[in-house]
Amino acid sequence: MYILPFSMGPVGSPLAKVGLQLTDSPYVAASMRIMTRVGPQTFPALARDDFVRCLHSVGQPLPSLGGFGGPLPTLLILGVTDPAGKKRYVAAAFPSACGKTNLAMMTPALPGWRVHCVGDDIAWMKFDAEGDGGRGPFPVGGAGPGGPGTLGFSWPWWPQCDPQPCAHPNSRFCAPANQCPIMDPAWEDPEGVPIDAIIFGGRRPEGRRLMHDPFAMRPFFGYNAGQYLAHWLAVGEREGARLPRIFHVNWFLRDGAGRFVWPGFGHNARVLAWICSRVAGEDNAETTPVGLVPREDALDLDGLPGVSYGDLFPVSRPFWEKEARELRRYYEENFGEDLPKEVMGELSALEERVKKM
Ligand code: GDP
Ligand code: MN
């Protein structure tokens, strides 16, 4: 039996979470030493008795392969520096296998732009101390695991190894973050980094059955999900707070022939560039019935011959009628009375705008 005192995040940081884990697996003990900071340096934090009790178990009876290990709730944080040297930090919440690691470690396909990784998987955010120079509280984020930290990679081909599955479909390997050449200089800063924007995203090839995963947190709703949504709204009401701007992306939209309409990967820097321009207050968005999208001249598509602006932001009435119906059904079946009225208000307003499309 192994007893592992650990800290996710720099030891002593207000953003870190400490815990004590019991496990009988040497593999887990070894992995925890890569993913977290394990050792006596965590004792002072543990002594405050505010720590997470963890028990690792494979469970009996063993769950079937397909039913176990749903998407993890996760947030990356990256630093993006524009050609003039202005740096901003962006967090992104995508469910598992929706491109966090690729985004956090991209090589930008836009000349002059640089991306650094603060974390590719888990982040905590809280407001920094209030009243600092009259700037108002603003959210800071820190990568959860770290120092040595971990970067998780999925191996989509493992389950297809011939002749039999040779790994769990949700299996990952991890590497110490300090071996990654583009870690942000502030990635271990106990104060965290200031978050300018939060991107939410998922996988939406049109036409498949939609799996709702609010805030990429569904498997982690440890309490009433309506109250969980209300918590996000309450955070936004914090007086004087300088809040991050919120964006939504879908790298996985396909055209009629089944091809991705967006090249993704390093080209996602073009989207980050537009996000930075919005954070800087530029007036370069188009209002549609379903929200703001980049104005045609504001999204840099230079050198992308096959990509057309019109394909990227389809706003079709039949799609959104179906979408609004599905959202209403989802809210009613899953939240009922507990859905915050603000959320239902947004849905009703969306339905009205769609009717006028
Ligand atoms: P994570 O689990 O959220 O960290 O996701 P990964 O970064 O490991 O990516 C999951 C899968 O999505 C991999 O198969 C990637 O090749 C693919 N992927 C990542 N980014 C993009 C993108 O921008 N466009 C497309 N089409 N696929 C992507
Ligand atoms: Mn990942």
Short mmCIF file of C-alpha atoms and ligand atoms in Angstrom, two decimals:
data_model
loop_
_atom_site.label_atom_id
_atom_site.label_comp_id
_atom_site.label_asym_id
_atom_site.label_seq_id
_atom_site.Cartn_x
_atom_site.Cartn_y
_atom_site.Cartn_z
CA MET A 1 0.00 0.00 0.00
CA TYR A 2 1.27 3.45 -0.91
CA ILE A 3 0.33 6.66 0.91
CA LEU A 4 1.00 9.68 -1.29
CA PRO A 5 0.87 13.22 0.10
CA PHE A 6 0.59 15.41 -3.00
CA SER A 7 0.06 18.95 -4.23
CA MET A 8 -1.52 19.76 -7.58
CA GLY A 9 -0.03 23.12 -8.35
CA PRO A 10 2.98 24.80 -6.74
CA VAL A 11 3.29 23.85 -3.06
CA GLY A 12 1.83 26.61 -0.89
CA SER A 13 0.13 28.43 -3.79
CA PRO A 14 -3.42 29.60 -3.09
CA LEU A 15 -4.29 27.94 -6.40
CA ALA A 16 -2.89 24.54 -5.42
CA LYS A 17 -4.95 21.62 -4.17
CA VAL A 18 -3.35 19.22 -1.71
CA GLY A 19 -4.41 15.67 -1.06
CA LEU A 20 -3.54 12.35 0.42
CA GLN A 21 -3.95 9.32 -1.81
CA LEU A 22 -4.01 5.66 -0.92
CA THR A 23 -3.28 3.16 -3.65
CA ASP A 24 -2.03 -0.38 -3.98
CA SER A 25 -0.73 0.19 -7.50
CA PRO A 26 2.97 0.94 -8.02
CA TYR A 27 2.06 2.29 -11.46
CA VAL A 28 -0.25 4.87 -9.90
CA ALA A 29 2.39 5.78 -7.31
CA ALA A 30 4.95 6.36 -10.07
CA SER A 31 2.48 8.34 -12.20
CA MET A 32 1.49 10.56 -9.28
CA ARG A 33 5.13 11.54 -8.91
CA ILE A 34 5.11 12.75 -12.52
CA MET A 35 1.72 14.44 -12.41
CA THR A 36 1.89 16.12 -9.01
CA ARG A 37 4.39 17.19 -6.39
CA VAL A 38 4.65 14.31 -3.93
CA GLY A 39 6.58 14.51 -0.69
CA PRO A 40 7.06 16.03 2.74
CA GLN A 41 7.03 19.58 1.34
CA THR A 42 3.23 19.19 1.27
CA PHE A 43 2.94 18.41 5.02
CA PRO A 44 2.32 22.02 6.18
CA ALA A 45 -0.60 22.32 3.76
CA LEU A 46 -1.93 18.88 4.75
CA ALA A 47 -1.69 19.82 8.43
CA ARG A 48 -4.33 22.53 7.86
CA ASP A 49 -6.75 19.62 7.41
CA ASP A 50 -8.25 21.16 4.27
CA PHE A 51 -7.19 18.47 1.83
CA VAL A 52 -8.71 16.00 -0.55
CA ARG A 53 -8.94 12.38 0.61
CA CYS A 54 -8.29 10.08 -2.33
CA LEU A 55 -8.55 6.36 -2.66
CA HIS A 56 -7.42 4.77 -5.88
CA SER A 57 -9.17 1.58 -6.76
CA VAL A 58 -9.87 -0.28 -9.98
CA GLY A 59 -13.24 -1.20 -8.49
CA GLN A 60 -15.02 -4.54 -8.39
CA PRO A 61 -16.76 -5.76 -10.44
CA LEU A 62 -14.52 -4.41 -13.18
CA PRO A 63 -16.44 -1.97 -15.38
CA SER A 64 -16.80 -2.84 -19.03
CA LEU A 65 -14.34 -1.09 -21.35
CA GLY A 66 -16.82 1.19 -23.06
CA GLY A 67 -18.67 2.36 -19.98
CA PHE A 68 -15.86 3.65 -17.87
CA GLY A 69 -13.72 6.73 -18.03
CA GLY A 70 -15.95 9.39 -19.51
CA PRO A 71 -14.58 12.69 -20.68
CA LEU A 72 -12.68 14.59 -18.04
CA PRO A 73 -13.52 18.18 -17.26
CA THR A 74 -10.63 20.13 -18.24
CA LEU A 75 -9.16 23.49 -18.92
CA LEU A 76 -5.96 24.46 -20.58
CA ILE A 77 -4.23 27.80 -20.08
CA LEU A 78 -1.96 29.26 -22.71
CA GLY A 79 -0.07 32.49 -23.12
CA VAL A 80 -0.40 34.17 -26.51
CA THR A 81 1.95 36.93 -27.58
CA ASP A 82 1.17 39.14 -30.56
CA PRO A 83 3.81 40.43 -32.99
CA ALA A 84 4.08 43.68 -31.01
CA GLY A 85 4.98 41.71 -27.87
CA LYS A 86 1.68 42.10 -25.99
CA LYS A 87 0.95 38.95 -24.05
CA ARG A 88 -2.41 37.64 -22.90
CA TYR A 89 -3.51 34.49 -21.14
CA VAL A 90 -6.41 32.45 -22.42
CA ALA A 91 -8.10 29.48 -20.75
CA ALA A 92 -10.06 26.94 -22.76
CA ALA A 93 -12.52 24.32 -21.52
CA PHE A 94 -12.90 21.44 -23.95
CA PRO A 95 -14.07 17.95 -23.09
CA SER A 96 -11.53 15.17 -23.43
CA ALA A 97 -10.25 14.53 -26.96
CA CYS A 98 -11.39 17.91 -28.27
CA GLY A 99 -7.97 19.46 -28.78
CA LYS A 100 -6.68 20.95 -25.51
CA THR A 101 -3.17 19.57 -25.70
CA ASN A 102 -2.87 20.52 -29.36
CA LEU A 103 -4.03 24.08 -28.66
CA ALA A 104 -1.86 24.58 -25.58
CA MET A 105 1.22 23.43 -27.45
CA MET A 106 0.59 24.72 -30.93
CA THR A 107 3.10 26.20 -33.28
CA PRO A 108 1.19 29.25 -34.53
CA ALA A 109 0.69 29.35 -38.28
CA LEU A 110 0.54 33.16 -38.15
CA PRO A 111 3.90 34.89 -38.54
CA GLY A 112 5.07 36.80 -35.47
CA TRP A 113 2.67 35.18 -33.00
CA ARG A 114 3.92 33.00 -30.15
CA VAL A 115 2.11 30.54 -27.89
CA HIS A 116 3.33 29.27 -24.53
CA CYS A 117 1.78 26.56 -22.41
CA VAL A 118 0.78 27.12 -18.77
CA GLY A 119 -1.10 23.83 -18.58
CA ASP A 120 -2.88 21.57 -21.02
CA ASP A 121 -5.38 19.77 -18.86
CA ILE A 122 -6.44 21.04 -15.46
CA ALA A 123 -6.66 24.56 -14.12
CA TRP A 124 -8.18 26.28 -11.15
CA MET A 125 -9.32 29.86 -11.25
CA LYS A 126 -10.08 32.27 -8.46
CA PHE A 127 -10.08 36.03 -8.06
CA ASP A 128 -6.84 37.59 -6.99
CA ALA A 129 -6.76 39.83 -3.92
CA GLU A 130 -9.11 42.76 -4.24
CA GLY A 131 -8.16 46.39 -4.38
CA ASP A 132 -4.71 45.90 -5.78
CA GLY A 133 -3.94 49.31 -7.30
CA GLY A 134 -7.62 49.91 -7.90
CA ARG A 135 -7.57 47.45 -10.74
CA GLY A 136 -10.37 45.36 -9.27
CA PRO A 137 -10.30 41.64 -8.76
CA PHE A 138 -9.56 39.61 -11.83
CA PRO A 139 -9.43 35.89 -12.25
CA VAL A 140 -6.08 34.23 -12.12
CA GLY A 141 -5.51 30.67 -13.14
CA GLY A 142 -2.87 28.11 -12.46
CA ALA A 143 -2.22 24.76 -13.99
CA GLY A 144 -3.32 22.05 -11.64
CA PRO A 145 -0.76 19.35 -11.94
CA GLY A 146 2.67 20.68 -12.37
CA GLY A 147 6.27 20.91 -11.34
CA PRO A 148 7.21 18.40 -12.52
CA GLY A 149 3.69 18.50 -13.90
CA THR A 150 2.26 16.63 -16.72
CA LEU A 151 1.11 16.94 -20.24
CA GLY A 152 -1.32 14.30 -21.34
CA PHE A 153 -1.37 12.79 -24.77
CA SER A 154 -3.99 10.48 -26.09
CA TRP A 155 -3.20 7.59 -28.35
CA PRO A 156 -6.17 7.18 -30.64
CA TRP A 157 -4.59 4.16 -32.29
CA TRP A 158 -4.01 2.08 -29.20
CA PRO A 159 -7.49 0.60 -29.07
CA GLN A 160 -7.20 -0.43 -32.70
CA CYS A 161 -4.03 -2.50 -32.29
CA ASP A 162 -4.42 -5.83 -33.95
CA PRO A 163 -5.75 -8.37 -33.12
CA GLN A 164 -7.26 -7.13 -29.84
CA PRO A 165 -7.62 -3.89 -27.97
CA CYS A 166 -4.35 -3.47 -26.13
CA ALA A 167 -5.21 -0.39 -24.11
CA HIS A 168 -8.21 1.28 -22.60
CA PRO A 169 -9.71 3.77 -25.10
CA ASN A 170 -9.27 6.50 -22.52
CA SER A 171 -5.63 5.70 -21.85
CA ARG A 172 -3.04 8.45 -21.86
CA PHE A 173 0.61 8.75 -21.34
CA CYS A 174 2.07 11.72 -19.61
CA ALA A 175 5.40 13.48 -19.73
CA PRO A 176 6.90 15.88 -17.19
CA ALA A 177 5.95 19.41 -18.18
CA ASN A 178 9.44 20.74 -17.53
CA GLN A 179 10.56 18.72 -20.54
CA CYS A 180 8.24 20.73 -22.79
CA PRO A 181 10.22 23.42 -24.62
CA ILE A 182 7.37 25.93 -24.76
CA MET A 183 6.26 26.03 -21.13
CA ASP A 184 5.35 29.58 -20.18
CA PRO A 185 7.89 31.32 -17.92
CA ALA A 186 5.04 31.85 -15.41
CA TRP A 187 3.71 28.30 -15.48
CA GLU A 188 4.83 27.61 -11.91
CA ASP A 189 4.03 31.05 -10.53
CA PRO A 190 2.11 30.45 -7.28
CA GLU A 191 0.09 33.61 -7.95
CA GLY A 192 -1.21 32.19 -11.22
CA VAL A 193 -1.58 34.19 -14.43
CA PRO A 194 -4.30 36.74 -15.25
CA ILE A 195 -6.98 35.25 -17.50
CA ASP A 196 -8.20 37.52 -20.31
CA ALA A 197 -10.51 35.11 -22.08
CA ILE A 198 -12.19 31.75 -21.63
CA ILE A 199 -12.96 29.62 -24.67
CA PHE A 200 -15.52 26.86 -24.51
CA GLY A 201 -15.52 24.24 -27.19
CA GLY A 202 -16.53 20.79 -28.18
CA ARG A 203 -16.90 18.51 -31.11
CA ARG A 204 -19.84 19.34 -33.35
CA PRO A 205 -19.71 17.59 -36.70
CA GLU A 206 -23.25 18.43 -37.77
CA GLY A 207 -25.79 15.63 -37.76
CA ARG A 208 -24.59 13.44 -34.90
CA ARG A 209 -26.38 13.01 -31.64
CA LEU A 210 -25.31 15.79 -29.32
CA MET A 211 -23.81 15.03 -25.94
CA HIS A 212 -24.32 17.98 -23.63
CA ASP A 213 -21.34 18.71 -21.44
CA PRO A 214 -21.80 22.13 -19.84
CA PHE A 215 -18.44 23.83 -19.19
CA ALA A 216 -16.80 20.50 -20.04
CA MET A 217 -17.68 19.63 -16.44
CA ARG A 218 -20.52 17.15 -16.71
CA PRO A 219 -18.80 14.15 -15.15
CA PHE A 220 -17.70 16.38 -12.30
CA PHE A 221 -21.02 17.83 -11.25
CA GLY A 222 -20.73 16.73 -7.66
CA TYR A 223 -23.90 18.53 -6.66
CA ASN A 224 -27.11 19.92 -8.14
CA ALA A 225 -26.18 20.95 -11.68
CA GLY A 226 -28.58 23.93 -11.61
CA GLN A 227 -26.73 25.32 -8.61
CA TYR A 228 -23.52 24.70 -10.47
CA LEU A 229 -24.66 26.90 -13.36
CA ALA A 230 -25.86 29.48 -10.82
CA HIS A 231 -22.35 29.53 -9.36
CA TRP A 232 -20.89 30.60 -12.70
CA LEU A 233 -23.47 33.37 -12.93
CA ALA A 234 -22.68 34.50 -9.38
CA VAL A 235 -18.97 34.68 -10.22
CA GLY A 236 -19.88 37.02 -13.06
CA GLU A 237 -21.74 39.32 -10.68
CA ARG A 238 -18.74 39.99 -8.48
CA GLU A 239 -18.61 43.73 -7.99
CA GLY A 240 -15.92 45.63 -9.81
CA ALA A 241 -14.46 42.45 -11.25
CA ARG A 242 -12.65 42.61 -14.53
CA LEU A 243 -14.07 39.50 -16.14
CA PRO A 244 -12.57 37.48 -18.95
CA ARG A 245 -14.42 37.60 -22.25
CA ILE A 246 -16.13 34.38 -23.24
CA PHE A 247 -15.81 32.67 -26.62
CA HIS A 248 -16.99 29.48 -28.23
CA VAL A 249 -15.22 27.39 -30.83
CA ASN A 250 -15.79 24.19 -32.75
CA TRP A 251 -12.72 22.99 -34.63
CA PHE A 252 -14.61 19.96 -35.91
CA LEU A 253 -17.32 21.28 -38.22
CA ARG A 254 -17.47 19.27 -41.46
CA ASP A 255 -18.82 20.18 -44.88
CA GLY A 256 -21.27 18.13 -46.98
CA ALA A 257 -18.41 15.96 -48.24
CA GLY A 258 -17.30 15.17 -44.69
CA ARG A 259 -14.20 17.36 -44.77
CA PHE A 260 -13.25 19.65 -41.91
CA VAL A 261 -14.10 23.22 -42.94
CA TRP A 262 -11.32 24.60 -40.72
CA PRO A 263 -7.68 23.46 -40.94
CA GLY A 264 -7.25 23.68 -37.16
CA PHE A 265 -4.04 23.00 -35.23
CA GLY A 266 -1.49 25.82 -35.83
CA HIS A 267 -4.15 27.75 -37.77
CA ASN A 268 -6.15 28.05 -34.57
CA ALA A 269 -3.70 30.89 -33.86
CA ARG A 270 -5.80 32.90 -36.33
CA VAL A 271 -8.73 32.48 -33.96
CA LEU A 272 -6.57 33.36 -30.95
CA ALA A 273 -5.50 36.51 -32.80
CA TRP A 274 -9.14 37.55 -33.25
CA ILE A 275 -9.86 36.77 -29.61
CA CYS A 276 -6.93 39.00 -28.58
CA SER A 277 -8.30 41.79 -30.75
CA ARG A 278 -11.68 41.48 -28.99
CA VAL A 279 -9.99 41.55 -25.59
CA ALA A 280 -8.24 44.72 -26.75
CA GLY A 281 -11.69 46.19 -27.44
CA GLU A 282 -11.62 46.19 -31.23
CA ASP A 283 -14.98 46.64 -32.89
CA ASN A 284 -14.70 43.81 -35.40
CA ALA A 285 -17.58 41.43 -34.74
CA GLU A 286 -20.74 40.76 -36.69
CA THR A 287 -24.01 40.39 -34.80
CA THR A 288 -26.03 37.32 -35.84
CA PRO A 289 -29.17 35.85 -34.27
CA VAL A 290 -26.98 33.37 -32.43
CA GLY A 291 -24.31 35.74 -31.20
CA LEU A 292 -21.22 37.61 -32.31
CA VAL A 293 -18.95 36.15 -34.97
CA PRO A 294 -15.76 37.61 -36.45
CA ARG A 295 -16.41 40.18 -39.15
CA GLU A 296 -15.27 38.88 -42.53
CA ASP A 297 -12.27 41.20 -42.74
CA ALA A 298 -11.29 40.58 -39.11
CA LEU A 299 -10.37 36.90 -39.30
CA ASP A 300 -7.02 36.41 -41.03
CA LEU A 301 -7.54 33.75 -43.70
CA ASP A 302 -4.44 34.68 -45.72
CA GLY A 303 -2.76 31.68 -47.29
CA LEU A 304 -5.71 29.35 -46.71
CA PRO A 305 -7.02 28.83 -50.25
CA GLY A 306 -9.63 26.14 -49.56
CA VAL A 307 -11.19 27.97 -46.62
CA SER A 308 -14.20 30.18 -47.12
CA TYR A 309 -15.57 32.56 -44.53
CA GLY A 310 -19.11 31.58 -45.51
CA ASP A 311 -18.51 27.91 -44.61
CA LEU A 312 -17.02 28.79 -41.25
CA PHE A 313 -20.00 30.53 -39.70
CA PRO A 314 -23.14 28.93 -41.09
CA VAL A 315 -26.19 30.35 -39.33
CA SER A 316 -29.08 28.36 -40.67
CA ARG A 317 -32.62 28.64 -39.43
CA PRO A 318 -33.47 24.89 -39.59
CA PHE A 319 -30.31 24.02 -37.65
CA TRP A 320 -31.00 26.59 -34.93
CA GLU A 321 -34.69 25.71 -34.67
CA LYS A 322 -33.68 22.13 -33.97
CA GLU A 323 -30.90 23.25 -31.67
CA ALA A 324 -33.20 25.46 -29.58
CA ARG A 325 -35.78 22.65 -29.31
CA GLU A 326 -33.10 20.22 -28.22
CA LEU A 327 -31.74 22.70 -25.66
CA ARG A 328 -35.19 23.24 -24.18
CA ARG A 329 -35.73 19.49 -23.90
CA TYR A 330 -32.31 19.08 -22.30
CA TYR A 331 -32.94 21.82 -19.75
CA GLU A 332 -36.38 20.54 -18.85
CA GLU A 333 -35.31 16.93 -18.48
CA ASN A 334 -32.08 17.58 -16.63
CA PHE A 335 -32.54 20.78 -14.63
CA GLY A 336 -36.25 21.40 -14.25
CA GLU A 337 -36.98 23.95 -11.54
CA ASP A 338 -33.31 24.29 -10.70
CA LEU A 339 -32.30 25.89 -13.97
CA PRO A 340 -31.26 29.49 -13.25
CA LYS A 341 -33.86 31.84 -14.71
CA GLU A 342 -31.14 33.76 -16.55
CA VAL A 343 -30.32 30.65 -18.58
CA MET A 344 -33.96 30.03 -19.49
CA GLY A 345 -34.23 33.74 -20.34
CA GLU A 346 -31.33 33.40 -22.79
CA LEU A 347 -32.96 30.38 -24.40
CA SER A 348 -36.30 32.17 -24.82
CA ALA A 349 -34.52 35.15 -26.37
CA LEU A 350 -32.66 32.82 -28.73
CA GLU A 351 -35.92 31.16 -29.78
CA GLU A 352 -37.40 34.57 -30.55
CA ARG A 353 -34.40 35.61 -32.64
CA VAL A 354 -34.42 32.31 -34.53
CA LYS A 355 -38.11 32.80 -35.38
CA LYS A 356 -37.19 36.09 -37.05
CA MET A 357 -34.33 34.61 -39.10
P1 GDP B 1 -7.37 16.76 -25.51
O1 GDP B 1 -7.72 15.38 -25.01
O2 GDP B 1 -8.49 17.73 -25.28
O3 GDP B 1 -6.05 17.26 -25.00
O4 GDP B 1 -7.25 16.65 -27.10
P2 GDP B 1 -5.95 16.44 -28.02
O5 GDP B 1 -5.21 17.73 -28.19
O6 GDP B 1 -5.17 15.26 -27.52
O7 GDP B 1 -6.65 16.12 -29.41
C1 GDP B 1 -7.64 15.12 -29.53
C2 GDP B 1 -7.87 14.77 -30.98
O8 GDP B 1 -8.36 15.91 -31.68
C3 GDP B 1 -6.59 14.34 -31.71
O9 GDP B 1 -6.95 13.27 -32.57
C4 GDP B 1 -6.19 15.57 -32.50
O10 GDP B 1 -5.49 15.23 -33.68
C5 GDP B 1 -7.53 16.21 -32.80
N1 GDP B 1 -7.42 17.69 -32.91
C6 GDP B 1 -6.82 18.53 -32.04
N2 GDP B 1 -6.89 19.82 -32.47
C7 GDP B 1 -7.57 19.78 -33.64
C8 GDP B 1 -7.98 20.79 -34.59
O11 GDP B 1 -7.72 21.99 -34.42
N3 GDP B 1 -8.67 20.36 -35.68
C9 GDP B 1 -8.97 19.03 -35.88
N4 GDP B 1 -9.66 18.70 -36.97
N5 GDP B 1 -8.60 18.05 -35.02
C10 GDP B 1 -7.91 18.42 -33.91
MN MN B 2 -4.78 16.51 -23.55
#
